[in-house]
Amino acid sequence: MARGLARLPTGRSDWRLMARTARLVLSVPTYAVVAVVATVAALTLFVASLNVPLVSSVVVGGSLPLVNRLRVLLELYPFVGTSFGTAQGVLLLVVAALSGVDVSMAVYHLREHGLSLQTGGTSLAGVVLGTLGAGCAACGSAVLLGVASLLGVGSSLLFLPLDGLEFALGALVVLLLSIYWLADGMRGGRVAGCPVDI
Amino acid sequence: MGADSGGEPTETESPASTADTPGGAVSLPDHPIATELAAQPRYGGLDGHLIVAFEDPSCPRCGAFHSQVVPEVRDKLVEPGKAAFVFRNYPVVYAWGGPATQALEATFARDESAFWGLLDYYYRNQSRLSVDTVSRLTESFLAGTGVDETAVVADAENKTYDDAVQTDLDAAEAGGVGRTTPAVALFRDGGFVTTANGSVSYDLIANTLGEA
């Protein structure tokens, strides 16, 4: 797997490999369902992580009728409520969708070929960074400022041109790397009866 | 905002009686988020539901919340007398939010209407504001409001109302509102329900308060 970690998707053929492998895995109904479930779960995790007290005391607990609880939960999602701007919402949806694809490919790889610790760790890093990205998408620069102050960096030195979306962009990069390494690990194999290699 | 911050809150001055809060929640007068509540800038009286927003003028999502959600809250909850909207300073994002908050306190001590105008101005002009420009732009805006703009900027630079800022920060910390802004605390019929972070929607607020 050391070969996989050293490789980065630099050429067009690498991106075609990622797209083809993901498409082949998702063409299997079971793994398509896994991807959809993982996407919804990732998005829910992203938005709920921003509002744990609200979810626990109003959506899960509390005395509101079920319809009100569901409405409160739905209002946390991008483009349903107002918590995220357009760019933030699109980026969160993309990160969630890539998380779904990544999880689906990881499950496929695990079941069919066995998954190395390094590749699995990369997938997990993608999901964790996606969660941080969701937190930052609302106004998480405050979180980063807190981290920076712990490291002795003055807040006036910190400049976040994307208002906290940097974490989500980081998650995007890690998820793409994870998907690439998963696809690279499947080279030479077959998915849904088709060869992975182009 | 501190107790010495003047201002003319609308309608009643005293917090609501909360002898029987829903679900045994912490009642309004006992909750740290409500510290010196009557001395804060607000829309509406304190005898119904309560929405307390901790905002930083330098936070982009606070700007979105203020322009998209607060007007609907005022129209549908405050104007019918169902709820009050209370603003508290929470300068935790960009550096210029600190001096801007000092200027907001100094302005509120003189004129509440000018305070709301200055807050709107900050949100509309976030891209122009920085540590280097905040004093000049504050002075420029206040020049047209009837408030002594030079005195406000001097008070802001001298941190004359820093105690009031600290009262808000202490209320946020003691209330556990988190550092994602805006942070909105919701009280239903005088009982604390929850905090919500980010520019949450009007529908989320109304459903949580049982007013959907």
Short mmCIF file of C-alpha atoms in Angstrom, two decimals:
data_model
loop_
_atom_site.label_atom_id
_atom_site.label_comp_id
_atom_site.label_asym_id
_atom_site.label_seq_id
_atom_site.Cartn_x
_atom_site.Cartn_y
_atom_site.Cartn_z
CA MET A 1 0.00 0.00 0.00
CA ALA A 2 3.05 2.25 0.29
CA ARG A 3 2.81 2.57 -3.48
CA GLY A 4 -0.77 3.82 -3.12
CA LEU A 5 0.07 6.43 -0.50
CA ALA A 6 2.87 7.80 -2.63
CA ARG A 7 0.60 8.26 -5.66
CA LEU A 8 -1.48 11.33 -6.23
CA PRO A 9 -4.15 11.83 -8.91
CA THR A 10 -2.13 14.01 -11.22
CA GLY A 11 -3.23 13.04 -14.71
CA ARG A 12 -6.48 12.78 -16.62
CA SER A 13 -6.24 8.98 -16.54
CA ASP A 14 -6.24 9.07 -12.73
CA TRP A 15 -9.48 11.06 -12.65
CA ARG A 16 -11.01 8.74 -15.25
CA LEU A 17 -10.02 5.76 -13.08
CA MET A 18 -11.75 7.33 -10.07
CA ALA A 19 -14.90 8.12 -12.01
CA ARG A 20 -15.04 4.71 -13.65
CA THR A 21 -14.47 2.77 -10.43
CA ALA A 22 -17.03 4.84 -8.53
CA ARG A 23 -19.55 4.37 -11.36
CA LEU A 24 -18.99 0.63 -11.47
CA VAL A 25 -19.37 0.27 -7.69
CA LEU A 26 -22.53 2.41 -7.68
CA SER A 27 -23.97 0.36 -10.54
CA VAL A 28 -24.43 -2.47 -8.02
CA PRO A 29 -27.81 -1.70 -6.37
CA THR A 30 -26.64 -2.69 -2.89
CA TYR A 31 -23.72 -0.30 -3.03
CA ALA A 32 -25.83 2.45 -4.55
CA VAL A 33 -28.13 2.17 -1.53
CA VAL A 34 -25.09 2.23 0.77
CA ALA A 35 -23.90 5.41 -0.96
CA VAL A 36 -27.28 7.13 -0.62
CA VAL A 37 -27.63 6.14 3.03
CA ALA A 38 -24.05 7.23 3.75
CA THR A 39 -24.62 10.56 1.96
CA VAL A 40 -27.74 11.34 3.99
CA ALA A 41 -26.02 10.17 7.18
CA ALA A 42 -22.96 12.32 6.45
CA LEU A 43 -25.06 15.40 5.71
CA THR A 44 -27.11 14.81 8.86
CA LEU A 45 -23.91 14.38 10.86
CA PHE A 46 -22.51 17.59 9.40
CA VAL A 47 -25.53 19.73 10.23
CA ALA A 48 -26.35 18.07 13.56
CA SER A 49 -22.76 18.50 14.75
CA LEU A 50 -23.34 22.24 14.57
CA ASN A 51 -26.37 22.08 16.84
CA VAL A 52 -26.05 19.20 19.28
CA PRO A 53 -28.00 20.97 22.10
CA LEU A 54 -30.85 21.81 19.71
CA VAL A 55 -31.07 18.30 18.29
CA SER A 56 -30.92 16.63 21.71
CA SER A 57 -33.35 18.93 23.50
CA VAL A 58 -35.86 19.68 20.72
CA VAL A 59 -35.64 17.00 18.01
CA VAL A 60 -34.87 13.98 20.21
CA GLY A 61 -36.13 15.22 23.58
CA GLY A 62 -38.60 17.89 24.56
CA SER A 63 -42.37 17.99 24.24
CA LEU A 64 -43.01 19.20 20.68
CA PRO A 65 -45.28 17.21 18.35
CA LEU A 66 -43.42 14.95 15.89
CA VAL A 67 -44.17 17.15 12.90
CA ASN A 68 -42.54 20.15 14.62
CA ARG A 69 -39.49 18.09 15.57
CA LEU A 70 -39.01 16.93 11.99
CA ARG A 71 -39.43 20.47 10.74
CA VAL A 72 -36.76 21.72 13.14
CA LEU A 73 -34.40 18.98 11.92
CA LEU A 74 -35.10 19.70 8.25
CA GLU A 75 -34.45 23.39 8.78
CA LEU A 76 -30.84 22.56 9.65
CA TYR A 77 -30.10 21.27 6.13
CA PRO A 78 -28.62 23.42 3.33
CA PHE A 79 -31.20 25.04 1.03
CA VAL A 80 -34.05 24.07 3.36
CA GLY A 81 -33.16 26.40 6.21
CA THR A 82 -31.02 29.53 6.20
CA SER A 83 -27.96 28.28 8.05
CA PHE A 84 -25.77 28.12 4.96
CA GLY A 85 -25.12 30.43 2.05
CA THR A 86 -25.25 29.15 -1.53
CA ALA A 87 -21.53 28.36 -1.83
CA GLN A 88 -21.45 26.79 1.63
CA GLY A 89 -24.55 24.70 0.88
CA VAL A 90 -23.24 23.43 -2.46
CA LEU A 91 -19.88 22.57 -0.94
CA LEU A 92 -21.51 20.70 1.95
CA LEU A 93 -23.70 18.71 -0.45
CA VAL A 94 -20.66 17.83 -2.58
CA VAL A 95 -18.68 16.78 0.50
CA ALA A 96 -21.63 14.69 1.71
CA ALA A 97 -22.06 13.04 -1.71
CA LEU A 98 -18.34 12.27 -1.94
CA SER A 99 -18.52 10.86 1.59
CA GLY A 100 -21.29 8.55 0.39
CA VAL A 101 -19.28 7.42 -2.64
CA ASP A 102 -16.19 6.99 -0.49
CA VAL A 103 -18.00 4.88 2.11
CA SER A 104 -19.64 2.77 -0.58
CA MET A 105 -16.29 2.11 -2.29
CA ALA A 106 -14.63 1.39 1.06
CA VAL A 107 -17.37 -1.14 1.93
CA TYR A 108 -17.00 -2.75 -1.50
CA HIS A 109 -13.23 -2.88 -1.17
CA LEU A 110 -13.52 -4.30 2.35
CA ARG A 111 -15.95 -7.03 1.33
CA GLU A 112 -14.37 -7.97 -1.96
CA HIS A 113 -10.65 -7.42 -1.46
CA GLY A 114 -10.04 -6.66 2.21
CA LEU A 115 -9.18 -3.08 3.20
CA SER A 116 -5.78 -2.00 4.39
CA LEU A 117 -5.48 0.12 7.52
CA GLN A 118 -3.93 2.98 5.56
CA THR A 119 -6.73 3.21 3.01
CA GLY A 120 -9.40 2.93 5.73
CA GLY A 121 -7.71 5.65 7.73
CA THR A 122 -7.78 7.97 4.76
CA SER A 123 -11.54 7.44 4.35
CA LEU A 124 -12.08 8.18 8.04
CA ALA A 125 -9.98 11.33 7.77
CA GLY A 126 -12.22 12.46 4.91
CA VAL A 127 -15.36 12.06 7.01
CA VAL A 128 -13.82 13.81 10.04
CA LEU A 129 -12.65 16.72 7.91
CA GLY A 130 -16.12 16.90 6.36
CA THR A 131 -17.62 17.28 9.83
CA LEU A 132 -15.19 20.05 10.67
CA GLY A 133 -16.08 21.66 7.37
CA ALA A 134 -19.76 21.67 8.25
CA GLY A 135 -19.01 23.38 11.53
CA CYS A 136 -16.92 25.97 9.84
CA ALA A 137 -19.40 26.58 7.09
CA ALA A 138 -21.74 28.40 9.49
CA CYS A 139 -19.12 30.67 10.95
CA GLY A 140 -16.46 28.31 12.18
CA SER A 141 -13.73 30.85 11.79
CA ALA A 142 -14.43 31.37 15.50
CA VAL A 143 -13.36 27.78 16.08
CA LEU A 144 -10.23 28.27 14.05
CA LEU A 145 -9.47 31.50 15.90
CA GLY A 146 -9.75 29.54 19.15
CA VAL A 147 -7.36 26.90 17.87
CA ALA A 148 -5.02 29.60 16.60
CA SER A 149 -5.01 31.35 19.97
CA LEU A 150 -4.10 28.06 21.64
CA LEU A 151 -1.13 27.87 19.29
CA GLY A 152 -0.14 31.42 20.16
CA VAL A 153 -1.26 32.96 16.87
CA GLY A 154 -2.87 36.35 17.34
CA SER A 155 -6.35 36.68 15.88
CA SER A 156 -5.34 39.77 13.94
CA LEU A 157 -2.84 37.66 12.01
CA LEU A 158 -5.46 35.24 10.88
CA PHE A 159 -7.10 35.76 7.54
CA LEU A 160 -9.79 33.44 6.27
CA PRO A 161 -10.72 34.48 2.75
CA LEU A 162 -13.46 31.86 2.54
CA ASP A 163 -15.06 32.59 5.94
CA GLY A 164 -14.39 29.14 7.33
CA LEU A 165 -15.04 27.09 4.20
CA GLU A 166 -11.36 26.18 4.21
CA PHE A 167 -12.14 23.13 6.33
CA ALA A 168 -14.77 21.92 3.88
CA LEU A 169 -12.37 22.40 0.98
CA GLY A 170 -9.80 20.40 2.95
CA ALA A 171 -12.39 17.67 3.40
CA LEU A 172 -13.03 17.72 -0.34
CA VAL A 173 -9.34 17.16 -1.07
CA VAL A 174 -9.03 14.34 1.48
CA LEU A 175 -12.17 12.61 0.21
CA LEU A 176 -10.93 12.78 -3.39
CA LEU A 177 -7.57 11.36 -2.31
CA SER A 178 -9.37 8.62 -0.41
CA ILE A 179 -11.50 7.73 -3.43
CA TYR A 180 -8.43 7.74 -5.64
CA TRP A 181 -6.48 5.43 -3.38
CA LEU A 182 -9.46 3.10 -3.13
CA ALA A 183 -9.78 3.03 -6.91
CA ASP A 184 -6.03 2.58 -7.28
CA GLY A 185 -6.23 -0.38 -4.90
CA MET A 186 -8.83 -1.98 -7.14
CA ARG A 187 -6.67 -1.85 -10.26
CA GLY A 188 -6.50 -5.16 -12.04
CA GLY A 189 -9.75 -6.32 -10.50
CA ARG A 190 -13.31 -6.42 -11.78
CA VAL A 191 -16.39 -4.63 -10.44
CA ALA A 192 -19.87 -5.70 -11.52
CA GLY A 193 -18.22 -7.91 -14.13
CA CYS A 194 -16.30 -5.06 -15.71
CA PRO A 195 -12.53 -4.46 -15.51
CA VAL A 196 -11.54 -1.46 -13.37
CA ASP A 197 -8.59 -0.54 -15.57
CA ILE A 198 -9.49 1.49 -18.62
CA MET B 1 -24.84 45.31 27.09
CA GLY B 2 -24.56 46.35 30.72
CA ALA B 3 -27.01 47.75 33.20
CA ASP B 4 -25.57 51.20 32.73
CA SER B 5 -26.18 51.11 29.02
CA GLY B 6 -29.23 53.33 29.02
CA GLY B 7 -31.46 52.77 26.04
CA GLU B 8 -35.21 52.63 25.98
CA PRO B 9 -36.46 49.08 25.78
CA THR B 10 -39.91 48.80 24.33
CA GLU B 11 -42.85 47.84 26.49
CA THR B 12 -42.23 46.18 29.87
CA GLU B 13 -38.97 46.46 31.78
CA SER B 14 -39.12 43.47 34.09
CA PRO B 15 -38.49 39.87 33.05
CA ALA B 16 -41.50 37.61 32.75
CA SER B 17 -42.85 35.75 35.71
CA THR B 18 -41.82 32.15 35.19
CA ALA B 19 -43.30 30.30 38.11
CA ASP B 20 -44.48 27.41 35.93
CA THR B 21 -42.12 26.99 33.04
CA PRO B 22 -42.78 24.22 30.51
CA GLY B 23 -41.19 20.89 31.28
CA GLY B 24 -39.49 22.20 34.40
CA ALA B 25 -36.94 24.11 32.30
CA VAL B 26 -34.64 26.68 33.90
CA SER B 27 -36.73 29.82 34.22
CA LEU B 28 -35.77 33.09 32.61
CA PRO B 29 -34.64 35.10 35.66
CA ASP B 30 -32.39 32.26 36.84
CA HIS B 31 -30.66 31.62 33.51
CA PRO B 32 -27.18 33.13 32.99
CA ILE B 33 -28.08 34.10 29.43
CA ALA B 34 -30.66 36.48 30.92
CA THR B 35 -28.11 38.39 33.02
CA GLU B 36 -29.05 42.09 32.94
CA LEU B 37 -31.59 41.23 30.28
CA ALA B 38 -33.71 44.34 30.66
CA ALA B 39 -30.68 46.53 29.91
CA GLN B 40 -30.08 44.98 26.47
CA PRO B 41 -31.20 46.32 23.10
CA ARG B 42 -34.41 44.59 22.13
CA TYR B 43 -37.59 44.55 20.14
CA GLY B 44 -40.75 43.67 22.03
CA GLY B 45 -41.76 43.13 25.63
CA LEU B 46 -40.40 40.51 27.99
CA ASP B 47 -43.71 38.89 28.84
CA GLY B 48 -43.80 36.22 26.10
CA HIS B 49 -41.29 33.99 24.36
CA LEU B 50 -37.73 35.25 24.19
CA ILE B 51 -35.10 35.06 21.47
CA VAL B 52 -31.63 36.13 22.62
CA ALA B 53 -29.11 36.45 19.78
CA PHE B 54 -25.38 36.61 20.49
CA GLU B 55 -23.90 38.27 17.42
CA ASP B 56 -20.58 39.57 16.17
CA PRO B 57 -20.77 42.42 13.65
CA SER B 58 -17.76 40.94 11.81
CA CYS B 59 -19.40 37.51 11.33
CA PRO B 60 -20.84 36.98 7.82
CA ARG B 61 -23.53 34.52 8.92
CA CYS B 62 -24.60 36.94 11.65
CA GLY B 63 -25.13 39.43 8.84
CA ALA B 64 -27.26 36.90 6.96
CA PHE B 65 -29.25 36.16 10.12
CA HIS B 66 -29.81 39.83 10.78
CA SER B 67 -30.97 40.62 7.26
CA GLN B 68 -32.96 37.46 6.47
CA VAL B 69 -34.31 36.09 9.74
CA VAL B 70 -34.65 38.95 12.21
CA PRO B 71 -37.10 40.94 10.04
CA GLU B 72 -39.40 37.88 9.85
CA VAL B 73 -39.08 37.37 13.60
CA ARG B 74 -40.10 40.98 14.13
CA ASP B 75 -43.05 40.75 11.74
CA LYS B 76 -44.47 37.42 12.88
CA LEU B 77 -43.49 37.12 16.53
CA VAL B 78 -42.55 40.51 17.96
CA GLU B 79 -45.22 42.71 16.36
CA PRO B 80 -48.10 40.39 17.41
CA GLY B 81 -46.71 40.46 20.96
CA LYS B 82 -45.74 36.79 21.03
CA ALA B 83 -42.03 37.21 21.62
CA ALA B 84 -39.17 39.60 22.21
CA PHE B 85 -35.89 39.71 20.29
CA VAL B 86 -32.84 40.63 22.39
CA PHE B 87 -29.40 41.43 21.00
CA ARG B 88 -26.20 40.65 22.90
CA ASN B 89 -22.66 41.37 21.73
CA TYR B 90 -20.40 38.40 21.11
CA PRO B 91 -17.15 39.58 19.47
CA VAL B 92 -15.36 36.28 18.82
CA VAL B 93 -14.77 36.20 15.06
CA TYR B 94 -12.62 38.79 13.27
CA ALA B 95 -10.46 41.34 15.05
CA TRP B 96 -12.46 44.39 13.93
CA GLY B 97 -15.51 42.97 15.70
CA GLY B 98 -13.89 44.01 19.01
CA PRO B 99 -13.73 47.77 18.41
CA ALA B 100 -17.04 47.62 16.54
CA THR B 101 -18.66 46.08 19.62
CA GLN B 102 -17.18 48.82 21.81
CA ALA B 103 -18.69 51.41 19.46
CA LEU B 104 -22.06 49.64 19.53
CA GLU B 105 -22.11 49.80 23.33
CA ALA B 106 -21.11 53.46 23.33
CA THR B 107 -23.85 54.22 20.81
CA PHE B 108 -26.51 52.23 22.66
CA ALA B 109 -25.72 54.20 25.83
CA ARG B 110 -26.71 57.35 23.93
CA ASP B 111 -29.46 56.32 21.53
CA GLU B 112 -31.01 52.89 20.89
CA SER B 113 -32.27 53.81 17.44
CA ALA B 114 -28.77 54.85 16.38
CA PHE B 115 -27.48 51.58 17.82
CA TRP B 116 -29.73 49.49 15.53
CA GLY B 117 -28.75 51.68 12.60
CA LEU B 118 -25.04 51.24 13.32
CA LEU B 119 -25.46 47.47 13.62
CA ASP B 120 -27.20 47.37 10.23
CA TYR B 121 -24.45 49.53 8.79
CA TYR B 122 -21.74 47.15 10.04
CA TYR B 123 -23.48 44.14 8.53
CA ARG B 124 -24.03 45.85 5.19
CA ASN B 125 -20.41 47.00 4.99
CA GLN B 126 -18.48 44.02 6.34
CA SER B 127 -16.24 43.87 3.27
CA ARG B 128 -15.05 47.46 3.87
CA LEU B 129 -14.48 47.12 7.59
CA SER B 130 -11.18 46.24 9.25
CA VAL B 131 -9.25 47.16 12.38
CA ASP B 132 -7.83 50.08 10.42
CA THR B 133 -11.14 51.41 9.09
CA VAL B 134 -13.71 50.67 11.78
CA SER B 135 -13.27 53.94 13.73
CA ARG B 136 -13.38 56.14 10.65
CA LEU B 137 -16.40 54.40 9.14
CA THR B 138 -18.23 54.38 12.48
CA GLU B 139 -17.69 58.10 12.86
CA SER B 140 -18.80 58.70 9.28
CA PHE B 141 -22.05 56.75 9.75
CA LEU B 142 -22.94 58.25 13.12
CA ALA B 143 -22.45 61.78 11.80
CA GLY B 144 -25.91 61.56 10.28
CA THR B 145 -27.73 60.17 13.29
CA GLY B 146 -27.64 63.03 15.80
CA VAL B 147 -25.35 61.09 18.11
CA ASP B 148 -22.02 62.68 19.05
CA GLU B 149 -19.86 60.57 16.74
CA THR B 150 -16.55 61.87 18.07
CA ALA B 151 -17.51 60.97 21.64
CA VAL B 152 -18.64 57.49 20.58
CA VAL B 153 -15.39 56.75 18.79
CA ALA B 154 -13.39 58.10 21.74
CA ASP B 155 -15.40 55.89 24.12
CA ALA B 156 -14.87 52.91 21.83
CA GLU B 157 -11.11 53.47 21.65
CA ASN B 158 -10.91 53.99 25.42
CA LYS B 159 -13.18 50.97 26.00
CA THR B 160 -15.40 53.04 28.24
CA TYR B 161 -18.18 50.45 28.00
CA ASP B 162 -15.97 47.39 28.23
CA ASP B 163 -17.84 46.23 31.34
CA ALA B 164 -20.99 45.96 29.26
CA VAL B 165 -19.16 43.95 26.59
CA GLN B 166 -17.74 41.70 29.27
CA THR B 167 -21.23 41.19 30.73
CA ASP B 168 -22.38 39.86 27.36
CA LEU B 169 -19.31 37.63 26.97
CA ASP B 170 -19.80 36.29 30.50
CA ALA B 171 -23.47 35.60 29.79
CA ALA B 172 -22.49 33.68 26.64
CA GLU B 173 -19.87 31.63 28.44
CA ALA B 174 -22.00 30.90 31.50
CA GLY B 175 -24.92 30.04 29.24
CA GLY B 176 -22.78 27.66 27.18
CA VAL B 177 -23.85 29.09 23.83
CA GLY B 178 -20.72 27.85 22.02
CA ARG B 179 -18.45 29.81 19.72
CA THR B 180 -20.25 29.34 16.42
CA THR B 181 -22.01 32.58 15.63
CA PRO B 182 -24.70 33.73 15.66
CA ALA B 183 -25.72 31.83 18.79
CA VAL B 184 -29.44 32.05 19.49
CA ALA B 185 -30.98 31.15 22.86
CA LEU B 186 -34.69 30.35 22.87
CA PHE B 187 -37.03 30.68 25.86
CA ARG B 188 -40.61 29.42 25.56
CA ASP B 189 -43.09 31.05 27.94
CA GLY B 190 -40.28 32.02 30.28
CA GLY B 191 -38.54 28.63 30.31
CA PHE B 192 -35.19 27.95 28.62
CA VAL B 193 -35.54 25.53 25.69
CA THR B 194 -32.23 25.41 23.84
CA THR B 195 -29.48 27.24 22.05
CA ALA B 196 -29.07 27.10 18.27
CA ASN B 197 -25.91 28.02 16.38
CA GLY B 198 -25.62 29.49 12.91
CA SER B 199 -28.05 31.67 11.02
CA VAL B 200 -30.99 29.40 11.82
CA SER B 201 -34.24 30.03 9.99
CA TYR B 202 -37.42 31.69 11.17
CA ASP B 203 -39.27 28.38 10.77
CA LEU B 204 -36.80 26.66 13.08
CA ILE B 205 -37.30 29.35 15.71
CA ALA B 206 -41.10 29.39 15.36
CA ASN B 207 -41.38 25.59 15.53
CA THR B 208 -39.13 25.43 18.58
CA LEU B 209 -41.22 28.06 20.31
CA GLY B 210 -44.46 26.31 19.37
CA GLU B 211 -45.59 29.22 17.19
CA ALA B 212 -45.43 27.58 13.73
#
